[in-house]
Structures are given as structure tokens and as C-alpha cells.
CSV table of N, CA and C and ligand atoms in Angstrom, one decimal:
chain,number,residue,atom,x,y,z
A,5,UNK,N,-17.0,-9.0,-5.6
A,5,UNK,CA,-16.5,-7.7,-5.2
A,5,UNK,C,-16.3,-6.9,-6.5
A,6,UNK,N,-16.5,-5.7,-6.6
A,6,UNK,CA,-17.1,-4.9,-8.0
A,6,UNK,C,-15.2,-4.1,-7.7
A,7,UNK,N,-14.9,-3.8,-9.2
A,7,UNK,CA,-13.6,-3.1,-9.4
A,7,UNK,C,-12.9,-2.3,-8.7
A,8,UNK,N,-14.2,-1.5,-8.2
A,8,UNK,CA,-13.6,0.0,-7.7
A,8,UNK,C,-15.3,0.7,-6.9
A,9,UNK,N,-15.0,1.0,-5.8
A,9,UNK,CA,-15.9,1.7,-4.5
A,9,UNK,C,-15.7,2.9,-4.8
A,10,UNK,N,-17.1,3.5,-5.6
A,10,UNK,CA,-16.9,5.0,-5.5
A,10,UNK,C,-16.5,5.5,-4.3
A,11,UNK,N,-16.7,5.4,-3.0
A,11,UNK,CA,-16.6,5.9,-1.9
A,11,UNK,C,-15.1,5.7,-0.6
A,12,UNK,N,-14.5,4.8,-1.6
A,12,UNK,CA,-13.0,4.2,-1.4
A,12,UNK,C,-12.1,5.5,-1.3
A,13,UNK,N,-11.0,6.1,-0.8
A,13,UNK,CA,-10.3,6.8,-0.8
A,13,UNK,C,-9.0,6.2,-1.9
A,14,UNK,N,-8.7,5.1,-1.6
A,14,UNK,CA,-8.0,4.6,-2.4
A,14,UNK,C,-8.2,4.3,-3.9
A,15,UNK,N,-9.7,3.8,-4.4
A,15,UNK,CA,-10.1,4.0,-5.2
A,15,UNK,C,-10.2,5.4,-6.2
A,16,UNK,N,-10.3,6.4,-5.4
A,16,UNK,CA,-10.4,7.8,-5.4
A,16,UNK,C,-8.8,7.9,-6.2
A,17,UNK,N,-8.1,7.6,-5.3
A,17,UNK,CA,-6.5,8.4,-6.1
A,17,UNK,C,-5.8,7.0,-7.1
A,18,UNK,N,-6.3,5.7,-7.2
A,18,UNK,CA,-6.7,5.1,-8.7
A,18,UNK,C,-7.0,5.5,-10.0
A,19,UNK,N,-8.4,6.2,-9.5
A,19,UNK,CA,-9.1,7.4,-10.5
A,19,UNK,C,-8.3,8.8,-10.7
A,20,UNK,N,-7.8,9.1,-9.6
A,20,UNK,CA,-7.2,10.3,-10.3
A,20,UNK,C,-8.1,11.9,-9.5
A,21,UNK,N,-8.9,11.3,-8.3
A,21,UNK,CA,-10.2,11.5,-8.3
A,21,UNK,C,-9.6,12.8,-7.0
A,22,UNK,N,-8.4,12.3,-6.5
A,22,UNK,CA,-7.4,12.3,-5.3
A,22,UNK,C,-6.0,12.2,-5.1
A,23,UNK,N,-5.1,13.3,-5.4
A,23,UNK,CA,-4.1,13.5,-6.0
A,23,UNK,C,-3.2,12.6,-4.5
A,24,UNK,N,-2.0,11.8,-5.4
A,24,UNK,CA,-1.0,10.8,-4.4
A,24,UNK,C,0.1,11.4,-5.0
A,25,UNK,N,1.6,11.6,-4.1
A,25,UNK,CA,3.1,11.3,-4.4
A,25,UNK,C,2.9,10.3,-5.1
A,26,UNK,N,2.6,9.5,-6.5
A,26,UNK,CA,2.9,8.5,-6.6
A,26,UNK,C,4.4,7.8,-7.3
A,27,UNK,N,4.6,6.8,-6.9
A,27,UNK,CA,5.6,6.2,-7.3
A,27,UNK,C,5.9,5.1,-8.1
A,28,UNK,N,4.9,4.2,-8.1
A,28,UNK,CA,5.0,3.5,-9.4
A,28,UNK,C,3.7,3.0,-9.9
A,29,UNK,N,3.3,3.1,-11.2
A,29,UNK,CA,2.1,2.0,-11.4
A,29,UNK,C,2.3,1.9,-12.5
A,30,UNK,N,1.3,0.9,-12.6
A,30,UNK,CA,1.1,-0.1,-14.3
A,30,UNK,C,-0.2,-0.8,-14.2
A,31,UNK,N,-0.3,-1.3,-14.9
A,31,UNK,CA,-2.2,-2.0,-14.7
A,31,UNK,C,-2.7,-2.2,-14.0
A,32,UNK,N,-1.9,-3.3,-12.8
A,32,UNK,CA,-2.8,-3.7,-11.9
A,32,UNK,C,-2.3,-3.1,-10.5
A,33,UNK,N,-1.1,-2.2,-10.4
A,33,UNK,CA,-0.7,-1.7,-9.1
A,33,UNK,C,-0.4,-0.5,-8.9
A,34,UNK,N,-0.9,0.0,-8.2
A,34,UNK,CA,-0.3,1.3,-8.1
A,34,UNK,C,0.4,1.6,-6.1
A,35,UNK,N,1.6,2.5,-6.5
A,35,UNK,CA,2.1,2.9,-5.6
A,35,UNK,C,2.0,4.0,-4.9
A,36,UNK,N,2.3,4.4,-4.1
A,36,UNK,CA,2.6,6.5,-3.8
A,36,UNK,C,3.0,6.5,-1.9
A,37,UNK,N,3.0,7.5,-1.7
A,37,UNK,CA,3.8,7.7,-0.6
A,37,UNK,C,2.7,7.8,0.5
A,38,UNK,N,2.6,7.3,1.6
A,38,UNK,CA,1.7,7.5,3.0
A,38,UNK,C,1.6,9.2,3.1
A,39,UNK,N,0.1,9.7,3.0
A,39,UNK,CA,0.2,11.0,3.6
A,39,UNK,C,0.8,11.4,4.9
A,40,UNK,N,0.8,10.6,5.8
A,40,UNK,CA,1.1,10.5,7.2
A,40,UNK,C,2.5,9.4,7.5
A,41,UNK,N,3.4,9.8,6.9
A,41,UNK,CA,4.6,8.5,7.1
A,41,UNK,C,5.2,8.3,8.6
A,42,UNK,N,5.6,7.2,9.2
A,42,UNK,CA,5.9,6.6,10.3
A,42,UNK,C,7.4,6.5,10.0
A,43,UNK,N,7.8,6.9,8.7
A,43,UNK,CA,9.6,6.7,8.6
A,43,UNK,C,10.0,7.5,7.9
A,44,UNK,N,11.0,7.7,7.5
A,44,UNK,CA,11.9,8.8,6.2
A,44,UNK,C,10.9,7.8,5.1
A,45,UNK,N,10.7,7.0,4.7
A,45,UNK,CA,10.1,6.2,3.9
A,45,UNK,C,9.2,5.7,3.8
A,46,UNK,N,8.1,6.2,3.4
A,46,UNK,CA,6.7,5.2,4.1
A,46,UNK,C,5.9,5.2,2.5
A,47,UNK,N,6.0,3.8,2.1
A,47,UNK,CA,5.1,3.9,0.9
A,47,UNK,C,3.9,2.9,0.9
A,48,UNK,N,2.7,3.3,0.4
A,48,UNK,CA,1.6,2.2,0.2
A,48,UNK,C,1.4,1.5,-1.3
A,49,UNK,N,1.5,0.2,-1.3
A,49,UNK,CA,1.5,-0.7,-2.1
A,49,UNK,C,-0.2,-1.1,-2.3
A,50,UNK,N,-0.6,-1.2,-3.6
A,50,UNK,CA,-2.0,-1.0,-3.5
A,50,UNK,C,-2.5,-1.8,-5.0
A,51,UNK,N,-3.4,-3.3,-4.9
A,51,UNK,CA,-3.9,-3.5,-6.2
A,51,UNK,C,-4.7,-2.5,-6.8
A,52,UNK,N,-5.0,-2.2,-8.2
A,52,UNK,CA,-5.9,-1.1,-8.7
A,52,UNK,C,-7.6,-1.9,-8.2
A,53,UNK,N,-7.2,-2.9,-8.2
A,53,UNK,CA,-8.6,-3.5,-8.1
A,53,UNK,C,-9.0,-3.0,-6.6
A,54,UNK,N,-10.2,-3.1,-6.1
A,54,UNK,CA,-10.8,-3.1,-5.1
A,54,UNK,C,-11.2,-4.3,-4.0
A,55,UNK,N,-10.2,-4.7,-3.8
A,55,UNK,CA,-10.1,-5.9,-2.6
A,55,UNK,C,-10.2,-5.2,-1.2
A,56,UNK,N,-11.3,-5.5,-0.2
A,56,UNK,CA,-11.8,-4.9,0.8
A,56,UNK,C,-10.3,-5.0,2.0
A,57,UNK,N,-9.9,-6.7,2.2
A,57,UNK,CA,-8.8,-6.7,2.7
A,57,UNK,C,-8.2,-7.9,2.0
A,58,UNK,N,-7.4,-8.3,3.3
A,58,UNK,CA,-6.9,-9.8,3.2
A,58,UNK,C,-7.8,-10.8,3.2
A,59,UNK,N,-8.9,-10.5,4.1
A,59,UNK,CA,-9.7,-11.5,4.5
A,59,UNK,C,-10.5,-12.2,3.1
A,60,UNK,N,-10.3,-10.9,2.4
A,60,UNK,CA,-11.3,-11.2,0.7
A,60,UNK,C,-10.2,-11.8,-0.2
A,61,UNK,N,-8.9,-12.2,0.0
A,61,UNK,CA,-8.0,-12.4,-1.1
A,61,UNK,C,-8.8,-13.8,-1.1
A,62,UNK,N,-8.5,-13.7,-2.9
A,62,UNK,CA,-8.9,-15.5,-3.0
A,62,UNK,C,-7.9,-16.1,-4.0
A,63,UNK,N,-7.8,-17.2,-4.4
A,63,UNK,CA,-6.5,-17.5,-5.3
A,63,UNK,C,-6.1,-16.8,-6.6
A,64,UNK,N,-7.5,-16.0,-7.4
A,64,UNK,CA,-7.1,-15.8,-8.1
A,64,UNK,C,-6.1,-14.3,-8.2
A,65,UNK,N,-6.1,-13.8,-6.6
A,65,UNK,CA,-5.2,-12.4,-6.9
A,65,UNK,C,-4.1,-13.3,-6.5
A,66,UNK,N,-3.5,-14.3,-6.3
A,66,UNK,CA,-2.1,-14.7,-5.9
A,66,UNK,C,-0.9,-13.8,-6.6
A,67,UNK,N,-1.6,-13.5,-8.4
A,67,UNK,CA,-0.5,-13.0,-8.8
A,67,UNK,C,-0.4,-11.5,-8.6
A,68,UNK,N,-1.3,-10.5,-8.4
A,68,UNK,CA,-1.1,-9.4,-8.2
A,68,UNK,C,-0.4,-8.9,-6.9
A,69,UNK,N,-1.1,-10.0,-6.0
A,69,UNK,CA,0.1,-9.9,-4.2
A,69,UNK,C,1.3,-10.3,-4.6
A,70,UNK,N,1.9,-11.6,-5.1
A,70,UNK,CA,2.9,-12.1,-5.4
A,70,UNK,C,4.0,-10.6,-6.2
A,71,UNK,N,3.3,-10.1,-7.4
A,71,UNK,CA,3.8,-8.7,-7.9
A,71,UNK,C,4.3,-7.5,-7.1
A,72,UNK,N,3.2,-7.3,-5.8
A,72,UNK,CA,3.3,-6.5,-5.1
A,72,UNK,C,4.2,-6.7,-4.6
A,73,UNK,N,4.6,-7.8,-4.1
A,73,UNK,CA,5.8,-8.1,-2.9
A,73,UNK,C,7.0,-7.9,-3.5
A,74,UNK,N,7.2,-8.5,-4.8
A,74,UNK,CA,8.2,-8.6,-5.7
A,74,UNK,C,8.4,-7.2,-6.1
A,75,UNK,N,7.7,-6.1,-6.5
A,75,UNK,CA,7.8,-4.6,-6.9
A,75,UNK,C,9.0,-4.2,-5.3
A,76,UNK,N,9.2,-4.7,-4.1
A,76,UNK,CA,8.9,-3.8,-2.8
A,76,UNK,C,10.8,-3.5,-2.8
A,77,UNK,N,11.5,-4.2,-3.2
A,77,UNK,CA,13.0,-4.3,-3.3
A,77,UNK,C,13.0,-3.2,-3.9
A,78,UNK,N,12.9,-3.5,-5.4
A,78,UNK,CA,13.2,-2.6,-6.5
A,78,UNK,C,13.1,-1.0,-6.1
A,79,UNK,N,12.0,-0.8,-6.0
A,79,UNK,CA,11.5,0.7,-5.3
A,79,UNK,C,11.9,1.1,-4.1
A,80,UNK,N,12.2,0.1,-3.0
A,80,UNK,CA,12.6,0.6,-2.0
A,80,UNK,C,14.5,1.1,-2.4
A,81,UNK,N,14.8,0.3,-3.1
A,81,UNK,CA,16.2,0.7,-3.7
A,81,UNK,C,16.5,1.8,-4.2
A,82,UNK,N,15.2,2.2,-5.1
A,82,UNK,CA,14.8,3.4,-5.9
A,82,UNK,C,14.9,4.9,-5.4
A,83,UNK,N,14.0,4.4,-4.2
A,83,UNK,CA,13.9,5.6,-2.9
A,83,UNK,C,15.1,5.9,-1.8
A,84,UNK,N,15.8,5.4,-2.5
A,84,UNK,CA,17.2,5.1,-1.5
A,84,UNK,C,17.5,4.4,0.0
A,85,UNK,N,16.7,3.7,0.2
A,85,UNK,CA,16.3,2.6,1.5
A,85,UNK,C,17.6,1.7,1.4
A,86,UNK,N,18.7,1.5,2.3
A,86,UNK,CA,19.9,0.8,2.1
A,86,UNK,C,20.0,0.1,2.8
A,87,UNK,N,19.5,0.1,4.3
A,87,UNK,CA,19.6,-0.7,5.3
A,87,UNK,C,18.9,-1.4,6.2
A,88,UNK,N,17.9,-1.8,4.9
A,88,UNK,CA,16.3,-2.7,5.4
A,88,UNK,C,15.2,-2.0,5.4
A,89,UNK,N,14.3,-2.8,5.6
A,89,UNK,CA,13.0,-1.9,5.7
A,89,UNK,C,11.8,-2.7,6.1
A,90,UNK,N,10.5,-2.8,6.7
A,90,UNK,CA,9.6,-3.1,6.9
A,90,UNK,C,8.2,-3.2,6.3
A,91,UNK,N,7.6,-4.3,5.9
A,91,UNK,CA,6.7,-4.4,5.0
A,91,UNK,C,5.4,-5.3,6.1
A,92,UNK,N,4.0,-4.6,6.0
A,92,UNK,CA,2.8,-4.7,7.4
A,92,UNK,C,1.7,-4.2,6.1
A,93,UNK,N,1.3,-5.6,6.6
A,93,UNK,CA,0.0,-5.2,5.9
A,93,UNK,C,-1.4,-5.6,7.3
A,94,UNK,N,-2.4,-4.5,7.5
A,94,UNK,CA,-3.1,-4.4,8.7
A,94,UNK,C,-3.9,-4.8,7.9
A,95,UNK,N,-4.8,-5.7,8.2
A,95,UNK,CA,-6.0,-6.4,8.1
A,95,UNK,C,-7.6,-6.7,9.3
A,96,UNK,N,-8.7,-5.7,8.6
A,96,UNK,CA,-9.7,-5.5,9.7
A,96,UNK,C,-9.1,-5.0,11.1
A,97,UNK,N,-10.6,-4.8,11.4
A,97,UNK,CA,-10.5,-4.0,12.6
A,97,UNK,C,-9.4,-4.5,13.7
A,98,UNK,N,-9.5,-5.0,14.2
A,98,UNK,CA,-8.2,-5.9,15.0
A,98,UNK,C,-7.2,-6.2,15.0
A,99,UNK,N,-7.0,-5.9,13.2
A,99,UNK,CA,-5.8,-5.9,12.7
A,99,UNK,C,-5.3,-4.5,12.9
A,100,UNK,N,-6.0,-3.3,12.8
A,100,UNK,CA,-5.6,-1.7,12.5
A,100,UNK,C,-5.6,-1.0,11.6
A,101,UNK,N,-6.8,-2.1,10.6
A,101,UNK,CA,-6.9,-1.6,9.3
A,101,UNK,C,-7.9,-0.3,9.3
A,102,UNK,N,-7.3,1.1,9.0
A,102,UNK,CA,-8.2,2.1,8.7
A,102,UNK,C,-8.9,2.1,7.1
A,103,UNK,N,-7.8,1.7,6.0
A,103,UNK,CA,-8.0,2.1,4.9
A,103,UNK,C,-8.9,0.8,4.2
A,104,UNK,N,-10.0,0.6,3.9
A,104,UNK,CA,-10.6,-0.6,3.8
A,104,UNK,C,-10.7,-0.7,1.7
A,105,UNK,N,-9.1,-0.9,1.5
A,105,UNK,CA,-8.9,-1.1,0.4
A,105,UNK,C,-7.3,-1.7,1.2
A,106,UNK,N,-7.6,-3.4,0.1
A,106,UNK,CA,-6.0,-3.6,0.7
A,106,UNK,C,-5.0,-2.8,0.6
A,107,UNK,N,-4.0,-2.8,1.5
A,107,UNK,CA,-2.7,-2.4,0.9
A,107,UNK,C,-1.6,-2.7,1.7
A,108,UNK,N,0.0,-2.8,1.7
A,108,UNK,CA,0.5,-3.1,1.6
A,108,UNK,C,1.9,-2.0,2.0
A,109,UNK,N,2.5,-1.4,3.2
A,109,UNK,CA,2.8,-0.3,4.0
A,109,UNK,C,4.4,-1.1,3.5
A,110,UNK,N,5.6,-0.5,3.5
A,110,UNK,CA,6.9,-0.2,3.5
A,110,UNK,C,7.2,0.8,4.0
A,111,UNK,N,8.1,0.5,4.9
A,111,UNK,CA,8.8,1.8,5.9
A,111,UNK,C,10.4,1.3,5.9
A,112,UNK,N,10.8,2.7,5.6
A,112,UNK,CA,12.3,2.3,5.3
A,112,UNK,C,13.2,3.7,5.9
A,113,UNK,N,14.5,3.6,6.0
A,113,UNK,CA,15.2,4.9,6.4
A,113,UNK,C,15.6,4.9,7.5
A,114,UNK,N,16.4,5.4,7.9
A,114,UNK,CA,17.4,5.8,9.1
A,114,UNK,C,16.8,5.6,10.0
A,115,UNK,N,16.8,5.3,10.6
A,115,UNK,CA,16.1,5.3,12.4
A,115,UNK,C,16.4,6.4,13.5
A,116,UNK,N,15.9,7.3,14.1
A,116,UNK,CA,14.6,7.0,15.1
A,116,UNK,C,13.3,6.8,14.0
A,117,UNK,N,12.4,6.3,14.2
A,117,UNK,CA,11.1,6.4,13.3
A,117,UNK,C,10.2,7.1,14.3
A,118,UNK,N,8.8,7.8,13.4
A,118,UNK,CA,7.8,8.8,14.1
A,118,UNK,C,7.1,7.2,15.1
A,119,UNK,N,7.0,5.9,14.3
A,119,UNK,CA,6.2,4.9,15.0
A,119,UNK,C,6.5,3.8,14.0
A,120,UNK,N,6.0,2.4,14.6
A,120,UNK,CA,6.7,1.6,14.0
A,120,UNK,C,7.9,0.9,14.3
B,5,AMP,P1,-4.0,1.2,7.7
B,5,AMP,O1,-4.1,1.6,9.1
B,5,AMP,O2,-3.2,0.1,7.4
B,5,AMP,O3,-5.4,1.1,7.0
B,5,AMP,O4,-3.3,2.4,7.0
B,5,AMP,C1,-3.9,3.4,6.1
B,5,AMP,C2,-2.8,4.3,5.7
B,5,AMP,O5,-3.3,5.1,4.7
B,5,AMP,C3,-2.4,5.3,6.9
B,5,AMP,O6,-1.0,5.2,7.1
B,5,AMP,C4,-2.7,6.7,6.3
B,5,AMP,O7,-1.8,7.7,6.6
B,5,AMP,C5,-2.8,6.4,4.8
B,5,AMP,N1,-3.6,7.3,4.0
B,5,AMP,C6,-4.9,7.6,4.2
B,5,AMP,N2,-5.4,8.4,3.3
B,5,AMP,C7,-4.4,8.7,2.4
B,5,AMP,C8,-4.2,9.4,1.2
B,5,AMP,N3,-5.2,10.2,0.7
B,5,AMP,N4,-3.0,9.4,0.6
B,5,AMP,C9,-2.0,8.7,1.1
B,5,AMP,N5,-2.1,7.9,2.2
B,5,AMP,C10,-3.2,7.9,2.9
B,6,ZN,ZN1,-11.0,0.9,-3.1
């Protein structure tokens, strides 16, 4: 699997190609806010690399998912999320995956939610 899908959306705001709310990145992760949020909170968790889904993880990203998950506290604290939050990652078609760049959804905030 090659770094980066010209034709990736996600790829696209990696590059800069496609402007995100973003919220955190560093080498291998970047963050930013769902254009379409399902909560007061809705952020996508995203390796820079281009991993199609889950179905493609192989051992050697253990540590950039492992990062991911471990980033989701911190930020969600950040964003002021106090009283839990939910972390869904949709995988293929059957799963509900639209964006076919992994990633990694947080929904956090007061409840009623838009869905979810
Ligand atoms: P999924 O169904 O898990 O593939 O979710 C894809 C998510 O990406 C949806 O919640 C969309 O609202 C979100 N999304 C799609 N395009 C963008 C974008 N340009 N910026 C931010 N979020 C996006
Ligand atoms: Zn991509």
C-alpha cells in the first residue's frame, strides 16, 4: 500500500490539499474535527499514512493505532469532554465505512446527540 492516494480525501487534508479544524498532529497522526459531527464533539483520528481500513492493518502499524488510542483521553480532555465519550472505528462496506482511509471517530459531550 503506497503512503498517500492522490484521490483520498483524507489524504488530501494530510497534504494540506483540503483545509480540516485540525487538532492535533505530529508525524505519524493527524487529528481534526468531523465536518458533519454526530455530538458537541466529534473528532477523526487518522494515521498520515494511507491504510485503506482495518482489514489492511498488519503488525507493523500496531504502534501508530496503539498512539492513536492512547492520543484519545488527552484531547478529548483538551476539548473539554468530562463525562465519557465514544470511540467507533467503521470498517468496509458492512461496517459503514464511507471514508476509505482508516480512521478512528470520538464523540463526546452532553447528550441528546444528532446520532450515535
Ligand atoms: P465513516 O462512515 O466512518 O467512513 O466516516 C467518515 C466521516 O468522515 C464522516 O463522519 C464524515 O462526516 C467525515 N468527513 C468526510 N469528509 C470530511 C472532511 N473533508 N473533513 C472532515 N470530516 C469529513
Ligand atoms: Zn488516504
Amino acid at each position: 500500500m503506497s503512503a498517500s492516494d492522490p484521490n483520498c480525501v483524507f489524504c488530501k487534508i494530510v497534504a494540506g490539499q483540503i483545509p480540516a479544524k485540525k487538532v492535533h498532529e505530529d508525524d505519524e497522526i493527524l487529528v481534526f474535527h468531523d465536518i458533519n459531527p454526530w455530538a458537541p464533539v466529534h473528532i477523526l483520528l487518522i494515521p498520515k499514512q494511507h491504510i485503506v481500513s482495518m482489514v489492511d492493518v498488519r503488525p507493523e502499524h500496531a504502534p501508530v493505532l496503539g498512539r492513536m488510542m492512547a492520543l484519545v483521553p488527552q484531547l478529548m480532555r483538551d476539548l473539554g469532554v468530562t463525562d465519557g465519550y465514544r470511540q467507533v472505528i467503521n470498517t468496509g462496506r458492512d461496517g459503514g465505512q464511507e471514508v476509505m482511509h482508516l480512521h478512528m471517530h470520538a464523540f463526546g459531550g452532553p447528550r441528546p446527540w444528532k446520532r450515535g
